[in-house]
PDB file of C-alpha atoms in Angstrom:
ATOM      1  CA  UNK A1241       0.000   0.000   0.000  1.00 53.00           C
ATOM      2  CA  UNK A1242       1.137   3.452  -1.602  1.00 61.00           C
ATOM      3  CA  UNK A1243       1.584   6.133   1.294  1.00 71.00           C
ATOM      4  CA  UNK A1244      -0.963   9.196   1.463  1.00 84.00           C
ATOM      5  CA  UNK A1245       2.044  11.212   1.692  1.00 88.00           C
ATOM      6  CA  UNK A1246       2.270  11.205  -2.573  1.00 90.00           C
ATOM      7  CA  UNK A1247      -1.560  11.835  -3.198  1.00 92.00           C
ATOM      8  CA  UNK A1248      -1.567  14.402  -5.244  1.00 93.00           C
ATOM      9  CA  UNK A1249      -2.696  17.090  -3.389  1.00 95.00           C
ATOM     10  CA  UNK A1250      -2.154  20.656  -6.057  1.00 96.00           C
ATOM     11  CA  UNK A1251      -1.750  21.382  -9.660  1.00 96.00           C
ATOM     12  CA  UNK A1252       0.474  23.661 -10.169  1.00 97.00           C
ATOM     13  CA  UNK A1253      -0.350  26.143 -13.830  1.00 97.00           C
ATOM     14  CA  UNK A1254       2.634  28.256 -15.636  1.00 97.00           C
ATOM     15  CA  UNK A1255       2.888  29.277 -19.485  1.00 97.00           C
ATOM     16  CA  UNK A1256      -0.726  29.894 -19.728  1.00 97.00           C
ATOM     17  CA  UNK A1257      -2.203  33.443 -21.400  1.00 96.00           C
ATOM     18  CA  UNK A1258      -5.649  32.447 -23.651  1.00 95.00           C
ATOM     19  CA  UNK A1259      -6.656  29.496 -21.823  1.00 97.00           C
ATOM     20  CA  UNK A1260      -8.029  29.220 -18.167  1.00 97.00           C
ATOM     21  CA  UNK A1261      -5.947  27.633 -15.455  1.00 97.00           C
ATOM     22  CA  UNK A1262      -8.590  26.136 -14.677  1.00 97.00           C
ATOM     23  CA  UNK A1263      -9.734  24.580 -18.702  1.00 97.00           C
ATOM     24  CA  UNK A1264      -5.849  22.934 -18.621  1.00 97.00           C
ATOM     25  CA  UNK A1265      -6.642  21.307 -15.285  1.00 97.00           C
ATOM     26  CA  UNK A1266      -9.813  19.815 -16.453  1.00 97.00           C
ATOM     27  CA  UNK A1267      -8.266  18.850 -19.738  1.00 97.00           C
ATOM     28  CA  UNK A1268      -5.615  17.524 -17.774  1.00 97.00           C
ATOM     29  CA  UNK A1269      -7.958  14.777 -16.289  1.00 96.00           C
ATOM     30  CA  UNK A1270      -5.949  14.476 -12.876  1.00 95.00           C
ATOM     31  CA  UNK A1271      -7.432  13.789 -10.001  1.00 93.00           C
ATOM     32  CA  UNK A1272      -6.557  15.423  -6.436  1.00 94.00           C
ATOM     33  CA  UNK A1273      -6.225  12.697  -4.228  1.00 93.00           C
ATOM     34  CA  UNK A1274      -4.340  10.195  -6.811  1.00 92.00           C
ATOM     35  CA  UNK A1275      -1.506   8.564  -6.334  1.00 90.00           C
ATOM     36  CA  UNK A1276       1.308  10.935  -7.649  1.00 91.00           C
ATOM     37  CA  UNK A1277       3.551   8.122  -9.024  1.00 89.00           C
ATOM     38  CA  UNK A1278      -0.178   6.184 -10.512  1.00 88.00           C
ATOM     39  CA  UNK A1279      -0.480   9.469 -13.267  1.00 88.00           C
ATOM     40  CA  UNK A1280       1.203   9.127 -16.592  1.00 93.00           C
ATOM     41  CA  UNK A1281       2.969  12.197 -17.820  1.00 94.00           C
ATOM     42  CA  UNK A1282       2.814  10.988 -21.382  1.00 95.00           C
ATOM     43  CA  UNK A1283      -1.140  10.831 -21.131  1.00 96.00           C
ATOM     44  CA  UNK A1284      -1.886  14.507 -19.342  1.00 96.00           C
ATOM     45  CA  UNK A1285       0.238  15.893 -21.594  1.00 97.00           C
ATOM     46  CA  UNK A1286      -1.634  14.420 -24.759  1.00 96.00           C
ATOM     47  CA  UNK A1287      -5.055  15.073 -23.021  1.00 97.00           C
ATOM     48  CA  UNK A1288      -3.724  18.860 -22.745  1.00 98.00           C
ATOM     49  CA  UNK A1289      -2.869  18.931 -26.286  1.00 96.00           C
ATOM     50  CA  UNK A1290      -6.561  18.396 -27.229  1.00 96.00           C
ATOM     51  CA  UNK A1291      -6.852  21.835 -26.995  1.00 97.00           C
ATOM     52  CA  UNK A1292      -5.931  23.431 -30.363  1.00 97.00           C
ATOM     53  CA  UNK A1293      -4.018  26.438 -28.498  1.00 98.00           C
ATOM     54  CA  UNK A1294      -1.722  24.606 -26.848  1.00 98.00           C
ATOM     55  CA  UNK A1295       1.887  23.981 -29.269  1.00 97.00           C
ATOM     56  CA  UNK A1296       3.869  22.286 -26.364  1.00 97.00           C
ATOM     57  CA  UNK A1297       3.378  20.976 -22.680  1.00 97.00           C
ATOM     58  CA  UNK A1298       6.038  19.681 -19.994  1.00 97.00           C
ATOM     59  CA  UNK A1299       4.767  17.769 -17.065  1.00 96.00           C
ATOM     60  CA  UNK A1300       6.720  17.377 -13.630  1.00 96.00           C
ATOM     61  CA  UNK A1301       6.254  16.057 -10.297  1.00 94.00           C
ATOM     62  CA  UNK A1302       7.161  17.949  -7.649  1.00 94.00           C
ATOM     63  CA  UNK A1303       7.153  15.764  -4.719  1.00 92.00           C
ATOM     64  CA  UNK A1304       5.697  14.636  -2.262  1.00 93.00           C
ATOM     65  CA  UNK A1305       2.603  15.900  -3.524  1.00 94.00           C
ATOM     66  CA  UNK A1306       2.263  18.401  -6.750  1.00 96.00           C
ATOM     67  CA  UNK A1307       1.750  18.351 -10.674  1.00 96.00           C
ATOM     68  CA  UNK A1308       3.450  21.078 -12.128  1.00 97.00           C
ATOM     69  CA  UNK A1309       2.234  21.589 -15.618  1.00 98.00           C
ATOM     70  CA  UNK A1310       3.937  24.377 -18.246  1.00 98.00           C
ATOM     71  CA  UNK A1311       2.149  25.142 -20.932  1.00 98.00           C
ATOM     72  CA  UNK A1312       3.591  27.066 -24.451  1.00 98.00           C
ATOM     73  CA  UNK A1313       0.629  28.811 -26.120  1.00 98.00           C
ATOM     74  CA  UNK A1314       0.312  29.441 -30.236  1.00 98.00           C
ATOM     75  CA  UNK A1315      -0.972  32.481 -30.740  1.00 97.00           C
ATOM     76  CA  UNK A1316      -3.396  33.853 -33.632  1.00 97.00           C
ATOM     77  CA  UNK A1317      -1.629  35.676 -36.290  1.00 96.00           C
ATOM     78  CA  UNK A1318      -4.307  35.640 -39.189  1.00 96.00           C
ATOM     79  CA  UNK A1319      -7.771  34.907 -39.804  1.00 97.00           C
ATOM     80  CA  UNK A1320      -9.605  33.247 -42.528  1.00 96.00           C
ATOM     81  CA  UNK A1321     -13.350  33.901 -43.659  1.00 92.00           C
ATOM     82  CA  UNK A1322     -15.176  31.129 -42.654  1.00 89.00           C
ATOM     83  CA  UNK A1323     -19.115  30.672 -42.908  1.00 86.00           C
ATOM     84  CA  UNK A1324     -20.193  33.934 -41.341  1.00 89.00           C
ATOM     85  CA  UNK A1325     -17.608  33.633 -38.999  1.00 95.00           C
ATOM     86  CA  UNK A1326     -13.793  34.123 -38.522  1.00 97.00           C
ATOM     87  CA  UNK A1327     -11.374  30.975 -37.940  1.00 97.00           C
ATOM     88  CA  UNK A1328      -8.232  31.909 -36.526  1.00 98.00           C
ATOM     89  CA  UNK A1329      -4.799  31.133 -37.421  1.00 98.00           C
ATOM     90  CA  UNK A1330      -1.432  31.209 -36.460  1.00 97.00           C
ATOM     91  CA  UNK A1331       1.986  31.555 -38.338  1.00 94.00           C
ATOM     92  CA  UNK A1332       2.611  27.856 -38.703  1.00 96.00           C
ATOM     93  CA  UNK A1333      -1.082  27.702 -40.723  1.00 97.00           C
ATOM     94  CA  UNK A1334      -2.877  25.958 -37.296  1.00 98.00           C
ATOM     95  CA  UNK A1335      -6.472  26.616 -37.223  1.00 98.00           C
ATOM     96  CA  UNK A1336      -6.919  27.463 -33.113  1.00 98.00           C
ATOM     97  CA  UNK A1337     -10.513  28.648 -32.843  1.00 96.00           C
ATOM     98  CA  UNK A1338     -13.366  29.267 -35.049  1.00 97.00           C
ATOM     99  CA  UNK A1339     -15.773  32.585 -33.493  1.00 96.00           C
ATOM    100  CA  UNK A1340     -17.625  35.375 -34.856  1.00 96.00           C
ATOM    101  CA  UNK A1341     -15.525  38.243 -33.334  1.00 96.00           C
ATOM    102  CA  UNK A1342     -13.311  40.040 -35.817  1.00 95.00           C
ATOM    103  CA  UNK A1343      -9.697  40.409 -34.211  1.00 96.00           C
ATOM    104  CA  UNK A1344      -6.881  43.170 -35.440  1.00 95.00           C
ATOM    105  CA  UNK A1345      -5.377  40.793 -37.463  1.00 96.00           C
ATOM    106  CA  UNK A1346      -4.785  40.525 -40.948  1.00 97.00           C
ATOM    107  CA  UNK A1347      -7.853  38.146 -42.949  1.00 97.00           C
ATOM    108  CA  UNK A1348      -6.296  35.940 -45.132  1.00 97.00           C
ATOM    109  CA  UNK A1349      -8.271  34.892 -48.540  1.00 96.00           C
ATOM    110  CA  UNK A1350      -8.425  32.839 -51.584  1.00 96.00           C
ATOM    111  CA  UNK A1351      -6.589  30.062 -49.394  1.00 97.00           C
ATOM    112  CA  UNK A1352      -7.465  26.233 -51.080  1.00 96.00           C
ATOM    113  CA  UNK A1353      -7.712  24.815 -47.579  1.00 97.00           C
ATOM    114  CA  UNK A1354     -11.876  22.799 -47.765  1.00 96.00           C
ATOM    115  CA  UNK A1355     -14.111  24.228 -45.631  1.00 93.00           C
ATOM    116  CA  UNK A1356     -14.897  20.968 -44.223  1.00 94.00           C
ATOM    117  CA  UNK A1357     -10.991  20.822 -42.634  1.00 96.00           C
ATOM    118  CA  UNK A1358     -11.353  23.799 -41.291  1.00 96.00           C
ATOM    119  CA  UNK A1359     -11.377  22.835 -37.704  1.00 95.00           C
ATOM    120  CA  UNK A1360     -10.026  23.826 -34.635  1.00 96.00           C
ATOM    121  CA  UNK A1361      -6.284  21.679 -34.447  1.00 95.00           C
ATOM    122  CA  UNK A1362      -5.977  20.903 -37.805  1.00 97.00           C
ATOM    123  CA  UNK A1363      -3.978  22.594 -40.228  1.00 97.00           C
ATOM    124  CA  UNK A1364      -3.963  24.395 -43.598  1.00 97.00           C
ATOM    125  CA  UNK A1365      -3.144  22.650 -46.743  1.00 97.00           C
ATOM    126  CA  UNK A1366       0.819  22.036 -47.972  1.00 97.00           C
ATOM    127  CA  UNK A1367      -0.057  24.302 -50.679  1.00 96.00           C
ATOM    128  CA  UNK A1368      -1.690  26.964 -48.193  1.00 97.00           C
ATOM    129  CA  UNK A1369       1.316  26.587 -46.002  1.00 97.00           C
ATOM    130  CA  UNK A1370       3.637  27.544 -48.614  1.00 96.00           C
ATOM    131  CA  UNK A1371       1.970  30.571 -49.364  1.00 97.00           C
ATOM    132  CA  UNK A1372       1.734  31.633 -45.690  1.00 96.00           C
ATOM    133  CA  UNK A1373       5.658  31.541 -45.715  1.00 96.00           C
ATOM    134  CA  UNK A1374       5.836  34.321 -48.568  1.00 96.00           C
ATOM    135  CA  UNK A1375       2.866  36.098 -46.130  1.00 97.00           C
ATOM    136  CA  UNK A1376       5.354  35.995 -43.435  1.00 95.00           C
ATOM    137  CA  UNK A1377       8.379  37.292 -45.440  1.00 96.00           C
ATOM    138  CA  UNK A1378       5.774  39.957 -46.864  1.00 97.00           C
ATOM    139  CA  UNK A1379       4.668  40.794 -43.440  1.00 96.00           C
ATOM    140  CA  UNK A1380       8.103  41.016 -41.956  1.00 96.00           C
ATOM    141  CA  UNK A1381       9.185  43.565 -44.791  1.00 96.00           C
ATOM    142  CA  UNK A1382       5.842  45.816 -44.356  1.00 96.00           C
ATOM    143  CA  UNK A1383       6.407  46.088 -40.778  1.00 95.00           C
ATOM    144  CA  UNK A1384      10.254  46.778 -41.250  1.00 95.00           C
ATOM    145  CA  UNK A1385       9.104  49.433 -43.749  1.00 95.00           C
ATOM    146  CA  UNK A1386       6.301  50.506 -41.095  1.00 95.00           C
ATOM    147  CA  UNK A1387       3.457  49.968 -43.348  1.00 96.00           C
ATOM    148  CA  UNK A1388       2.101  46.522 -41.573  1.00 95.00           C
ATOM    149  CA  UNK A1389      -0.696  48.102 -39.880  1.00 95.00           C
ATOM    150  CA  UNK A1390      -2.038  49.434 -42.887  1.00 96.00           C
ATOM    151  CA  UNK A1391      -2.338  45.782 -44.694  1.00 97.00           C
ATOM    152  CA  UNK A1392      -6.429  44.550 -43.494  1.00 97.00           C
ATOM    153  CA  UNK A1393      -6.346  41.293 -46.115  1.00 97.00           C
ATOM    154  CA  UNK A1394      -4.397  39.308 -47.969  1.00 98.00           C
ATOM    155  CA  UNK A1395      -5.082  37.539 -51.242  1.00 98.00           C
ATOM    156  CA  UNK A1396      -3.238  34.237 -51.552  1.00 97.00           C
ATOM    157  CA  UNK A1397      -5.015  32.577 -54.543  1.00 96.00           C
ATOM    158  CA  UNK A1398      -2.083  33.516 -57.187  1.00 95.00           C
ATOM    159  CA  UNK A1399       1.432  32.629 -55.896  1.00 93.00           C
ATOM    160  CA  UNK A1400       2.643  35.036 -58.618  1.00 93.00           C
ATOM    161  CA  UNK A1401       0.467  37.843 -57.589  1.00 93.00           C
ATOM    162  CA  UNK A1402       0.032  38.188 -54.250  1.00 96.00           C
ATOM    163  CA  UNK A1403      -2.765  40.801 -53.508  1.00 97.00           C
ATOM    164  CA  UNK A1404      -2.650  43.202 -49.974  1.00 97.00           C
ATOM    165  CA  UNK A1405      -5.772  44.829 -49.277  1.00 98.00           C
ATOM    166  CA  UNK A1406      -5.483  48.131 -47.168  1.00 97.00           C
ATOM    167  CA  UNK A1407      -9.088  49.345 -46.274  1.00 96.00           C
ATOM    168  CA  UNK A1408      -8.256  52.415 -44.333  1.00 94.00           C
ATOM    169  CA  UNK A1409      -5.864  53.541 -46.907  1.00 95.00           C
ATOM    170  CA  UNK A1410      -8.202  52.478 -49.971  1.00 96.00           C
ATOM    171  CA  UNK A1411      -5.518  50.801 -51.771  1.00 97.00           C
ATOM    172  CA  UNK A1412      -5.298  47.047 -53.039  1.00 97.00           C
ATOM    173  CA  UNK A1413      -1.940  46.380 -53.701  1.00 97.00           C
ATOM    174  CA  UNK A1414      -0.495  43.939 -56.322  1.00 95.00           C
ATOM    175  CA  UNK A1415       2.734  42.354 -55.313  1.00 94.00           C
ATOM    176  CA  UNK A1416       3.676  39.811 -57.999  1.00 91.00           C
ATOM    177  CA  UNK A1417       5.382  36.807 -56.624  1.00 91.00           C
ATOM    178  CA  UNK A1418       6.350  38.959 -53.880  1.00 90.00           C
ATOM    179  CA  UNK A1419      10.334  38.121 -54.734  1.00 89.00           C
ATOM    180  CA  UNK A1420      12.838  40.986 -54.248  1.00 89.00           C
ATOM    181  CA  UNK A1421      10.582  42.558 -51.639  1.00 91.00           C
ATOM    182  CA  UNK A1422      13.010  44.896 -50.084  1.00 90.00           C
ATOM    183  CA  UNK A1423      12.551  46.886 -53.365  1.00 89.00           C
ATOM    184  CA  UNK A1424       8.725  46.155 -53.547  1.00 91.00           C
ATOM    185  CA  UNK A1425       8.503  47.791 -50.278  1.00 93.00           C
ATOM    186  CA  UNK A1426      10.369  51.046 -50.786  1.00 91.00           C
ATOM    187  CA  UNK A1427       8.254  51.470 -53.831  1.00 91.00           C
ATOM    188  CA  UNK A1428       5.296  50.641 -52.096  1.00 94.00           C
ATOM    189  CA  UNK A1429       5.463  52.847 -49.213  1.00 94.00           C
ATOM    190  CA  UNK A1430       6.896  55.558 -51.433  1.00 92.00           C
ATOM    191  CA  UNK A1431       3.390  55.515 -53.289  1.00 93.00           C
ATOM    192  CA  UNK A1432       1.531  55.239 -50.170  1.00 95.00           C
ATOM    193  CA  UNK A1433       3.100  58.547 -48.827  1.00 94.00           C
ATOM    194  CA  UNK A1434       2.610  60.542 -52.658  1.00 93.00           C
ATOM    195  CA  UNK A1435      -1.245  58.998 -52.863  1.00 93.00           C
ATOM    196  CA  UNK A1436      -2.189  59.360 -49.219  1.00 92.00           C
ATOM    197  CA  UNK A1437      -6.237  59.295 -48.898  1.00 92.00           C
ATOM    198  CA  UNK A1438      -6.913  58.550 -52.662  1.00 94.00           C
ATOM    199  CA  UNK A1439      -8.523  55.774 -53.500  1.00 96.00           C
ATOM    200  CA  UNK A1440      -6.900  52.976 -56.327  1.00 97.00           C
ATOM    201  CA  UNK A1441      -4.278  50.017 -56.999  1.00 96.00           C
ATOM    202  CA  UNK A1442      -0.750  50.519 -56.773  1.00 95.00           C
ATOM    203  CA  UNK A1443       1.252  47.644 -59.054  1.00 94.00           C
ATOM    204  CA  UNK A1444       4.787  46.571 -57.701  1.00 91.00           C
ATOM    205  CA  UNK A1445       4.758  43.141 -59.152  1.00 75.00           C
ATOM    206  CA  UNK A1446       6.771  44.033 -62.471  1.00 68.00           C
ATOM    207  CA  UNK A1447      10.202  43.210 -63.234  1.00 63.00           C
ATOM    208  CA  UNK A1448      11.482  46.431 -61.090  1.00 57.00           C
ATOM    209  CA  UNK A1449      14.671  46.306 -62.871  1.00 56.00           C
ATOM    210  CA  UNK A1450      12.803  47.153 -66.192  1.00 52.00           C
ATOM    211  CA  UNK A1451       9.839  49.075 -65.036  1.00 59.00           C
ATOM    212  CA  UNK A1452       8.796  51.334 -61.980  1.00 73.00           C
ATOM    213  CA  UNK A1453       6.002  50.735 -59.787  1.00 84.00           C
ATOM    214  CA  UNK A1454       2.837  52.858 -60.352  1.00 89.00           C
ATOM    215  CA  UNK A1455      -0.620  54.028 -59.028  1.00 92.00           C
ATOM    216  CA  UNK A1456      -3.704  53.996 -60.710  1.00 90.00           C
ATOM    217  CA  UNK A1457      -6.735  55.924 -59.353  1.00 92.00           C
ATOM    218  CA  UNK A1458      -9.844  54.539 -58.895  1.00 86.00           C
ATOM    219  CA  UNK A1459     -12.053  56.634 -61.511  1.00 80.00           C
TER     220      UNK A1459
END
């Protein structure tokens, strides 16, 4: 007979922003009172992993009598339409929650991704996930260039023209296959600054070598 001495008696919660202490601990499926050395690491840790929000989890015992659990969060970078709601994303192309409330994120569209795999824990297609690399590397160079914020949606459909939506600025931008995009960007935020407030498309998918990005207005 096991002493009472290693029942566990607290579960300990670290790591954790989005989801409750107290969500992990039920998902978590420990019981207070259990024999500390009777719990198997390997199966809280995959029960905790049920929950799409959760990218890693280390388990420890801290004896006589405690479960510390450390949890490593994903967190949303993009959204995709879904339905009439929003499914969220984050930069590895996990899909982490699916709810109606819009967050300040950029909204990703024309993905190929079905609509009936878009579920919380799963993940975007290979060909999705390819794209969302350029997005990242297009991302990285707006908000180097300070433009990010401005960028509402991004078109992914064509991997050779890669289309940036920027509602408050009333531009759609067309950014070719988004290669050489430390040039793209000067351009880009070059036109933004000469066209502030008038509404059009600004082109900076050309061979820039040859030919200079342009603005057209909106007539």
């Amino acid at each position: 007979m096991m002493s009472p001495l290693f029942n566990i008696a607290e579960i300990q919660v670290v790591g954790n922003e989005k989801i409750q202490t107290d969500t992990i601990i039920s998902l978590s499926r420990i019981t207070l009172g259990d024999n500390i050395y009777k719990t198997s690491i390997k199966q809280i840790e995959q029960n905790i992993k049920e929950n799409a929000y959760v990218q890693e989890v280390n388990i420890k015992r801290k004896l006589p009598n405690k479960i510390a659990i450390t949890v490593k969060e994903r967190k949303t970078t993009y959204m995709l339409e879904y339905a009439n709601s929003f499914a969220y994303i984050n930069n590895q192309g996990y899909i982490l929650e699916i709810s109606q409330e819009k967050l300040q994120v950029p909204i990703i569209v024309g993905y190929s991704t079905k609509e009936e795999e878009i579920k919380p824990g799963n993940r975007l297609t290979y060909e999705d996930l390819e794209k969302l690399e350029t997005v990242l590397r297009i991302l990285d160079s707006a908000n180097s260039n300070g433009i990010r914020n401005l960028i509402t949606r991004i078109n992914i459909q064509d991997k050779q023209n890669y289309t940036l939506i920027m509602e408050e600025a009333k531009k759609i931008v067309y950014l070719g296959d988004a290669s050489n995009l430390s040039n793209r960007m000067i351009y880009l935020k070059a036109i933004l600054a000469g066209e502030e407030g008038i509404e059009g498309e600004i082109f900076v998918g050309g061979d820039l070598n040859k030919e200079k990005a342009f603005f057209r207005k909106k007539e």
